[in-house]
Each structure stands twice: as C-alpha cells, then as structure tokens.
Amino acid sequence: MTRLTIAYANHRPETLPLCQPLMEKHRRIILEEPPHPLFSKMIRGQVSTEDYLLDQDLEYPAFSQQQCRMLQRFFLDERELLQIEPFVEHLIEVQEFFAEGNGPADLDKSTIHYQVYLSEKEATRTLIDFYQAVRGDDFHQIIESVKNFAWADAKRFTLRDRLRAQAIIDNLGDEQPTCVEAGPMHLLLYQNLRTLVPPGWSLKPVFVEHLGLRQLGLTSGLYGPGDQLTVHCLFKRQIKAELANLLGARTLVFMKIVRKDEYSGQNGPFPHLRDEAQAAALVNQLSFEQCRQLFWKIRDQSEETATGLVREHISDTPAKPFP
C-alpha cells in the first residue's frame, strides 16, 4: 500500500519542526496554497525567499520564511513539491476577472468560479455583519452573528475541501508516498479523500500539534470554542440552541484573550499552542451569563488586560458546568 498522509497543522513556525519529520517520510509533498509563478525558481534558489514572498499576504511571515527554507532542502533531496489549493486559485481568478471591469452578473452561473464567488461572498458578508454587531449593545444579535458566520465558514470549508480533494487525486500520478499539508479545520478533506482514493493507497490523518500538546503536558486545546462551533456546522450536527449560544459567547471572550500576532524570539516551546490551550481552558469555565458580563468589560481592552479580568472573574465566581 502507498501512503497518503494528511498532516493537519496550523501555519506557524512552531509546527515546522513537528511537520518536517513526518513529511520526510514521503517523496511527494502537496502544499496548501495555490500555484505561484516563482515557486519553481524559489525552491531551486534562483529567486530569494524575500522576493518570492513579497507580493503575498502573509499572516505569519516567520513561518513562511522558514517553510521556504525547508522546501528548498526537500527539493535538494529530490522530493516532488506541488502547490494545490483550487478554491483560492479560482478566487484569485474571479478577482482578476472583476479587476478587468467585469461584475458578478458576468460570471457564468454554471461554473466553479461562480460557486467560489458565492461561497466567499456569503462568508465575507456574515463576517462584516459580525464586525458591525460586535460594536453594538445587543448581545443576542452578536451571538447570532457568530453562529451565522460559523455556518457560512463551514459551507466555504465544505467547497474548499471538495475541490482540493479531487485536485489531489488528479495529481497523485505514480505511486509515491504523499504527504498533504492541511489546516486543522479542513476535516472534510479527509472525508472526501476517503471516498476518492484509488486502490493501492492507504489514507491516514495525522494531527501534528497533538505532539506539541503532549510535550506541553496538555490533553486538549487544539480547537477553541469558535472552531468547535464551526466543526458542528461542518458535519451538520444537531446541537441544542443552549450549547450553540454558549460556544458563541465563549468565542467572544476567547477572541479577546488569545494572542493574534506571530510570536517571535524566545517564547518557550509551542507558544501559540500553549496560549490558545490556556485561553480555551479559561473560557471553558465560563457560563453564558458570565461571558455576557465579561464581554462588556473586556471588549475594548488589550489581550493582557482582558485575560486578567477573565481570570479575576473566574476566581470570584466559578462557573457551573454546562449540563
């Protein structure tokens, strides 16, 4: 059997040392990104990583730099490197189509481009609705906006993973052990690949950051409350309204106390993973009413101040477990 492994991990510098040994067991690496015209020259060292990354919108620049150096080493070791993310590729093409003076009405409704456009439009709309609601004073409306975005985001993930799974299968070629890079929210990628993988291949998902959690002595923390809500939506699970509202309320607090920018320098092992696990552990102690009370206090505070207020609130009024 030929191995087809999904390496689930966030795009952060701390995950690369965990991903590298896993990827080294495979001869083909499929990256979670659309094709870039300078990629081939970058991995050959003909273009600097700085020039290659110059026009890219990078959430974690240090990760991208370090990953490029790792890919250059993989290329020297004669590994096949592929960039496959058709949803983003189609989205870029739609944006270029609009930049040429066309509009949504000019898109052919029978095409994948139109499906991608609608999916991205709905996710963006619900995100904007959330940004508007979160500045208001109606907590119920804010919670509804969180849940609406979770559903729209799940629909976007569903389309992304369906398109990517088919593209991966189309590019397997000869039977070389293959490792697929994927973010932890792309759970439907595994479901889709499982139905498409040809005979002679074995499919295995590996959640790389579980290794980091174990090294930190933690048993959970990979998915915060917002991600948990989205996962329920991904699999169309029927959950009680009280639980959905609680996850939405905890998401509001979680977003205020978790670090959003990239850690740099000496921050100990797995700083992002540790920070998110600690934030999740805090908010998981909160009831819906405690989240509501805290939200108004921390909405305009810094991460550090908000975290202190949450800790103080928990120590003063311990939460009852959710039934």
Short mmCIF file of C-alpha atoms in Angstrom, two decimals:
data_model
loop_
_atom_site.label_atom_id
_atom_site.label_comp_id
_atom_site.label_asym_id
_atom_site.label_seq_id
_atom_site.Cartn_x
_atom_site.Cartn_y
_atom_site.Cartn_z
CA MET A 1 0.00 0.00 0.00
CA THR A 2 1.22 3.52 -0.85
CA ARG A 3 0.89 6.07 1.96
CA LEU A 4 -1.29 9.15 1.56
CA THR A 5 -0.94 11.18 4.76
CA ILE A 6 -2.76 14.37 5.72
CA ALA A 7 -0.55 16.47 8.01
CA TYR A 8 -3.01 18.64 9.91
CA ALA A 9 -1.24 21.67 11.38
CA ASN A 10 -1.57 25.44 11.68
CA HIS A 11 0.80 27.61 9.67
CA ARG A 12 3.11 28.68 12.48
CA PRO A 13 6.88 28.45 12.99
CA GLU A 14 6.41 26.10 15.95
CA THR A 15 4.70 23.47 13.79
CA LEU A 16 7.50 23.11 11.24
CA PRO A 17 9.82 21.02 13.46
CA LEU A 18 6.85 18.70 14.04
CA CYS A 19 5.84 18.54 10.36
CA GLN A 20 9.31 18.07 8.90
CA PRO A 21 9.99 14.51 10.20
CA LEU A 22 6.54 13.43 9.00
CA MET A 23 6.99 14.96 5.56
CA GLU A 24 10.46 13.43 5.22
CA LYS A 25 8.84 10.00 5.21
CA HIS A 26 7.17 10.87 1.88
CA ARG A 27 8.51 11.53 -1.60
CA ARG A 28 5.73 13.89 -2.68
CA ILE A 29 4.64 16.94 -0.64
CA ILE A 30 1.37 18.70 -1.50
CA LEU A 31 1.21 22.22 -0.09
CA GLU A 32 -1.94 24.07 0.96
CA GLU A 33 -1.52 27.01 -1.40
CA PRO A 34 -2.31 27.96 -4.99
CA PRO A 35 0.42 27.76 -7.65
CA HIS A 36 2.80 30.73 -7.63
CA PRO A 37 4.77 31.68 -10.77
CA LEU A 38 8.04 32.00 -8.83
CA PHE A 39 7.70 28.82 -6.78
CA SER A 40 9.87 26.68 -9.02
CA LYS A 41 12.64 29.27 -9.03
CA MET A 42 12.38 29.78 -5.27
CA ILE A 43 12.83 26.13 -4.35
CA ARG A 44 15.83 25.99 -6.72
CA GLY A 45 17.39 29.02 -5.06
CA GLN A 46 17.16 31.07 -8.26
CA VAL A 47 14.89 33.64 -6.54
CA SER A 48 15.30 34.77 -2.95
CA THR A 49 12.61 33.82 -0.44
CA GLU A 50 12.13 37.55 0.22
CA ASP A 51 11.32 38.23 -3.43
CA TYR A 52 9.11 35.14 -3.61
CA LEU A 53 7.06 36.20 -0.59
CA LEU A 54 7.00 39.91 -1.46
CA ASP A 55 3.55 40.01 -3.10
CA GLN A 56 1.88 37.51 -0.77
CA ASP A 57 -0.50 38.41 2.06
CA LEU A 58 1.27 36.65 4.94
CA GLU A 59 -0.40 36.07 8.30
CA TYR A 60 2.77 34.54 9.72
CA PRO A 61 5.86 35.89 7.89
CA ALA A 62 8.37 33.95 10.02
CA PHE A 63 6.56 30.71 9.24
CA SER A 64 6.60 31.44 5.52
CA GLN A 65 10.33 32.21 5.54
CA GLN A 66 11.18 29.06 7.48
CA GLN A 67 8.90 26.91 5.37
CA CYS A 68 10.57 28.15 2.18
CA ARG A 69 13.96 27.10 3.52
CA MET A 70 12.57 23.68 4.46
CA LEU A 71 11.10 23.27 0.97
CA GLN A 72 14.43 24.15 -0.61
CA ARG A 73 16.03 21.33 1.39
CA PHE A 74 13.25 18.97 0.31
CA PHE A 75 13.89 19.90 -3.33
CA LEU A 76 17.61 19.18 -2.96
CA ASP A 77 16.60 15.78 -1.60
CA GLU A 78 14.67 15.22 -4.84
CA ARG A 79 11.20 15.37 -3.34
CA GLU A 80 8.31 16.38 -5.57
CA LEU A 81 6.65 19.59 -4.36
CA LEU A 82 3.17 20.59 -5.52
CA GLN A 83 1.00 23.61 -4.72
CA ILE A 84 -2.66 22.60 -4.74
CA GLU A 85 -5.46 24.83 -3.40
CA PRO A 86 -8.04 25.21 -6.18
CA PHE A 87 -10.56 27.25 -4.17
CA VAL A 88 -8.03 30.04 -3.61
CA GLU A 89 -6.80 29.70 -7.18
CA HIS A 90 -10.35 30.14 -8.51
CA LEU A 91 -10.94 33.04 -6.12
CA ILE A 92 -7.86 34.85 -7.44
CA GLU A 93 -9.12 34.32 -10.98
CA VAL A 94 -12.52 35.77 -10.03
CA GLN A 95 -10.81 38.82 -8.51
CA GLU A 96 -8.77 39.29 -11.68
CA PHE A 97 -11.97 38.94 -13.72
CA PHE A 98 -13.56 41.74 -11.70
CA ALA A 99 -10.39 43.85 -11.97
CA GLU A 100 -10.81 43.76 -15.75
CA GLY A 101 -14.11 45.61 -15.41
CA ASN A 102 -16.49 42.67 -15.18
CA GLY A 103 -19.07 42.21 -12.42
CA PRO A 104 -20.82 39.35 -10.63
CA ALA A 105 -23.55 39.30 -13.28
CA ASP A 106 -20.89 38.44 -15.88
CA LEU A 107 -19.93 35.21 -14.13
CA ASP A 108 -21.24 32.04 -15.70
CA LYS A 109 -23.56 30.56 -13.05
CA SER A 110 -22.76 27.00 -14.20
CA THR A 111 -19.05 27.31 -13.33
CA ILE A 112 -16.95 26.55 -10.26
CA HIS A 113 -15.87 30.19 -10.32
CA TYR A 114 -19.45 31.22 -9.57
CA GLN A 115 -19.73 28.72 -6.72
CA VAL A 116 -16.48 30.02 -5.24
CA TYR A 117 -17.66 33.61 -5.61
CA LEU A 118 -20.97 32.91 -3.83
CA SER A 119 -19.26 30.99 -1.04
CA GLU A 120 -16.69 33.71 -0.42
CA LYS A 121 -19.31 36.45 -0.70
CA GLU A 122 -21.54 34.85 1.94
CA ALA A 123 -18.66 34.22 4.34
CA THR A 124 -17.47 37.81 3.91
CA ARG A 125 -20.99 39.18 4.39
CA THR A 126 -21.54 37.30 7.64
CA LEU A 127 -18.10 38.34 8.88
CA ILE A 128 -18.92 42.00 8.20
CA ASP A 129 -22.25 41.50 9.97
CA PHE A 130 -20.34 40.20 12.98
CA TYR A 131 -17.94 43.17 12.98
CA GLN A 132 -20.92 45.51 12.94
CA ALA A 133 -22.88 43.62 15.59
CA VAL A 134 -19.92 43.30 17.96
CA ARG A 135 -19.73 47.10 18.27
CA GLY A 136 -23.40 47.30 19.24
CA ASP A 137 -25.16 46.71 22.55
CA ASP A 138 -27.40 43.75 21.63
CA PHE A 139 -25.66 40.63 23.00
CA HIS A 140 -28.23 38.30 21.43
CA GLN A 141 -27.60 39.82 18.00
CA ILE A 142 -23.85 39.45 18.49
CA ILE A 143 -24.24 35.76 19.33
CA GLU A 144 -26.45 35.24 16.28
CA SER A 145 -23.80 36.88 14.09
CA VAL A 146 -21.16 34.49 15.49
CA LYS A 147 -23.35 31.48 14.65
CA ASN A 148 -24.21 32.82 11.18
CA PHE A 149 -20.54 33.23 10.34
CA ALA A 150 -19.78 29.72 11.62
CA TRP A 151 -22.36 28.28 9.20
CA ALA A 152 -21.09 30.35 6.26
CA ASP A 153 -17.48 29.47 7.05
CA ALA A 154 -18.39 25.78 7.26
CA LYS A 155 -20.02 25.96 3.82
CA ARG A 156 -16.85 27.58 2.46
CA PHE A 157 -14.70 24.85 4.03
CA THR A 158 -17.01 22.24 2.51
CA LEU A 159 -16.48 23.58 -1.01
CA ARG A 160 -12.75 24.13 -0.49
CA ASP A 161 -12.17 20.60 0.73
CA ARG A 162 -14.26 19.02 -2.02
CA LEU A 163 -12.35 20.87 -4.72
CA ARG A 164 -8.97 20.21 -3.14
CA ALA A 165 -9.61 16.51 -2.59
CA GLN A 166 -10.41 16.00 -6.27
CA ALA A 167 -7.37 18.03 -7.35
CA ILE A 168 -5.11 15.99 -5.07
CA ILE A 169 -6.41 12.73 -6.52
CA ASP A 170 -5.91 14.11 -10.05
CA ASN A 171 -2.26 14.88 -9.22
CA LEU A 172 -1.22 11.69 -7.45
CA GLY A 173 0.40 10.36 -10.62
CA ASP A 174 2.75 7.48 -9.90
CA GLU A 175 2.54 5.68 -6.59
CA GLN A 176 4.90 7.74 -4.45
CA PRO A 177 4.25 8.15 -0.70
CA THR A 178 2.47 11.51 -0.50
CA CYS A 179 2.00 13.96 2.37
CA VAL A 180 -0.74 16.59 2.14
CA GLU A 181 -0.46 19.82 4.13
CA ALA A 182 -3.78 20.97 5.65
CA GLY A 183 -5.03 23.30 8.36
CA PRO A 184 -6.84 21.63 11.29
CA MET A 185 -10.24 22.94 10.16
CA HIS A 186 -10.10 21.05 6.86
CA LEU A 187 -11.64 17.92 8.37
CA LEU A 188 -13.82 17.28 5.33
CA LEU A 189 -10.68 16.91 3.22
CA TYR A 190 -10.15 13.53 4.85
CA GLN A 191 -13.81 12.60 4.34
CA ASN A 192 -13.61 13.49 0.65
CA LEU A 193 -10.27 11.79 0.03
CA ARG A 194 -11.51 8.64 1.74
CA THR A 195 -14.20 8.27 -0.95
CA LEU A 196 -11.85 9.12 -3.83
CA VAL A 197 -8.54 7.44 -3.01
CA PRO A 198 -7.74 4.77 -5.61
CA PRO A 199 -6.98 1.13 -4.80
CA GLY A 200 -3.48 0.53 -3.50
CA TRP A 201 -3.37 3.66 -1.36
CA SER A 202 -3.75 3.95 2.42
CA LEU A 203 -5.10 7.21 3.82
CA LYS A 204 -4.14 8.46 7.29
CA PRO A 205 -4.78 11.81 9.02
CA VAL A 206 -2.12 13.00 11.48
CA PHE A 207 -2.85 15.92 13.82
CA VAL A 208 0.70 17.16 14.18
CA GLU A 209 0.01 19.60 17.00
CA HIS A 210 -1.19 16.80 19.26
CA LEU A 211 2.54 16.03 19.61
CA GLY A 212 3.09 19.59 20.81
CA LEU A 213 0.19 19.37 23.26
CA ARG A 214 1.62 16.19 24.72
CA GLN A 215 5.03 17.81 25.12
CA LEU A 216 3.32 20.66 26.97
CA GLY A 217 1.54 18.16 29.21
CA LEU A 218 -1.88 19.12 27.83
CA THR A 219 -4.67 16.83 26.74
CA SER A 220 -6.74 19.33 24.73
CA GLY A 221 -6.64 22.81 23.27
CA LEU A 222 -6.37 22.35 19.51
CA TYR A 223 -9.89 23.71 18.87
CA GLY A 224 -11.21 26.83 20.59
CA PRO A 225 -14.95 27.41 21.07
CA GLY A 226 -15.39 29.13 17.70
CA ASP A 227 -13.69 26.26 15.90
CA GLN A 228 -15.82 23.78 17.86
CA LEU A 229 -18.93 25.60 16.69
CA THR A 230 -17.72 25.52 13.08
CA VAL A 231 -16.94 21.80 13.34
CA HIS A 232 -20.52 21.15 14.43
CA CYS A 233 -21.63 23.08 11.34
CA LEU A 234 -19.19 21.21 9.08
CA PHE A 235 -20.73 17.89 9.99
CA LYS A 236 -24.26 19.38 10.20
CA ARG A 237 -24.68 18.12 13.72
CA GLN A 238 -27.87 18.90 15.54
CA ILE A 239 -26.87 20.63 18.77
CA LYS A 240 -29.03 22.28 21.38
CA ALA A 241 -29.53 26.01 20.99
CA GLU A 242 -28.14 26.49 24.51
CA LEU A 243 -24.85 24.83 23.55
CA ALA A 244 -24.56 26.78 20.29
CA ASN A 245 -25.18 30.03 22.18
CA LEU A 246 -22.65 29.06 24.85
CA LEU A 247 -19.97 28.30 22.27
CA GLY A 248 -20.74 31.62 20.57
CA ALA A 249 -20.46 33.51 23.87
CA ARG A 250 -17.22 31.78 24.79
CA THR A 251 -15.87 32.63 21.34
CA LEU A 252 -16.31 36.34 22.06
CA VAL A 253 -14.21 36.07 25.22
CA PHE A 254 -11.67 33.70 23.61
CA MET A 255 -11.05 36.13 20.75
CA LYS A 256 -10.19 38.90 23.21
CA ILE A 257 -7.68 36.93 25.30
CA VAL A 258 -5.85 34.85 22.70
CA ARG A 259 -2.77 36.29 21.02
CA LYS A 260 -3.31 37.15 17.36
CA ASP A 261 0.10 38.24 16.08
CA GLU A 262 3.10 35.99 15.47
CA TYR A 263 5.35 35.11 18.37
CA SER A 264 8.99 35.92 17.76
CA GLY A 265 12.19 35.27 19.70
CA GLN A 266 12.41 33.06 22.75
CA ASN A 267 8.89 32.36 23.99
CA GLY A 268 9.31 28.78 25.16
CA PRO A 269 8.07 25.69 23.33
CA PHE A 270 4.93 25.98 21.19
CA PRO A 271 3.93 29.49 22.32
CA HIS A 272 0.84 29.74 20.07
CA LEU A 273 -0.39 26.30 21.02
CA ARG A 274 0.22 26.97 24.71
CA ASP A 275 -1.51 30.36 24.54
CA GLU A 276 -4.58 29.01 22.76
CA ALA A 277 -4.85 25.99 25.05
CA GLN A 278 -4.69 28.25 28.11
CA ALA A 279 -7.28 30.63 26.63
CA ALA A 280 -9.59 27.71 25.82
CA ALA A 281 -9.17 26.31 29.34
CA LEU A 282 -10.21 29.68 30.78
CA VAL A 283 -13.30 30.25 28.65
CA ASN A 284 -14.46 26.65 29.05
CA GLN A 285 -15.09 27.50 32.71
CA LEU A 286 -17.50 30.29 31.81
CA SER A 287 -21.27 30.13 31.66
CA PHE A 288 -23.25 32.05 29.05
CA GLU A 289 -24.15 34.73 31.60
CA GLN A 290 -20.53 35.10 32.73
CA CYS A 291 -19.47 35.55 29.10
CA ARG A 292 -22.11 38.23 28.67
CA GLN A 293 -20.96 40.10 31.78
CA LEU A 294 -17.30 39.81 30.82
CA PHE A 295 -17.74 40.81 27.20
CA TRP A 296 -18.82 44.35 28.04
CA LYS A 297 -15.84 44.70 30.38
CA ILE A 298 -13.17 43.39 28.01
CA ARG A 299 -14.47 44.44 24.58
CA ASP A 300 -12.16 47.47 24.33
CA GLN A 301 -9.29 46.12 26.44
CA SER A 302 -5.91 44.74 25.41
CA GLU A 303 -5.28 40.99 25.40
CA GLU A 304 -3.28 41.23 28.62
CA THR A 305 -5.87 43.33 30.46
CA ALA A 306 -8.74 41.19 29.17
CA THR A 307 -7.02 38.00 30.31
CA GLY A 308 -6.51 39.45 33.78
CA LEU A 309 -10.18 40.42 34.01
CA VAL A 310 -11.28 36.95 32.93
CA ARG A 311 -9.01 35.26 35.48
CA GLU A 312 -10.27 37.60 38.20
CA HIS A 313 -13.89 36.94 37.26
CA ILE A 314 -13.38 33.16 37.33
CA SER A 315 -11.69 33.25 40.72
CA ASP A 316 -14.54 35.35 42.14
CA THR A 317 -17.46 33.46 40.59
CA PRO A 318 -16.64 29.88 39.50
CA ALA A 319 -18.75 28.69 36.62
CA LYS A 320 -21.16 25.81 36.92
CA PRO A 321 -20.53 23.00 34.41
CA PHE A 322 -22.78 23.03 31.37
CA PRO A 323 -25.45 20.31 31.73
#
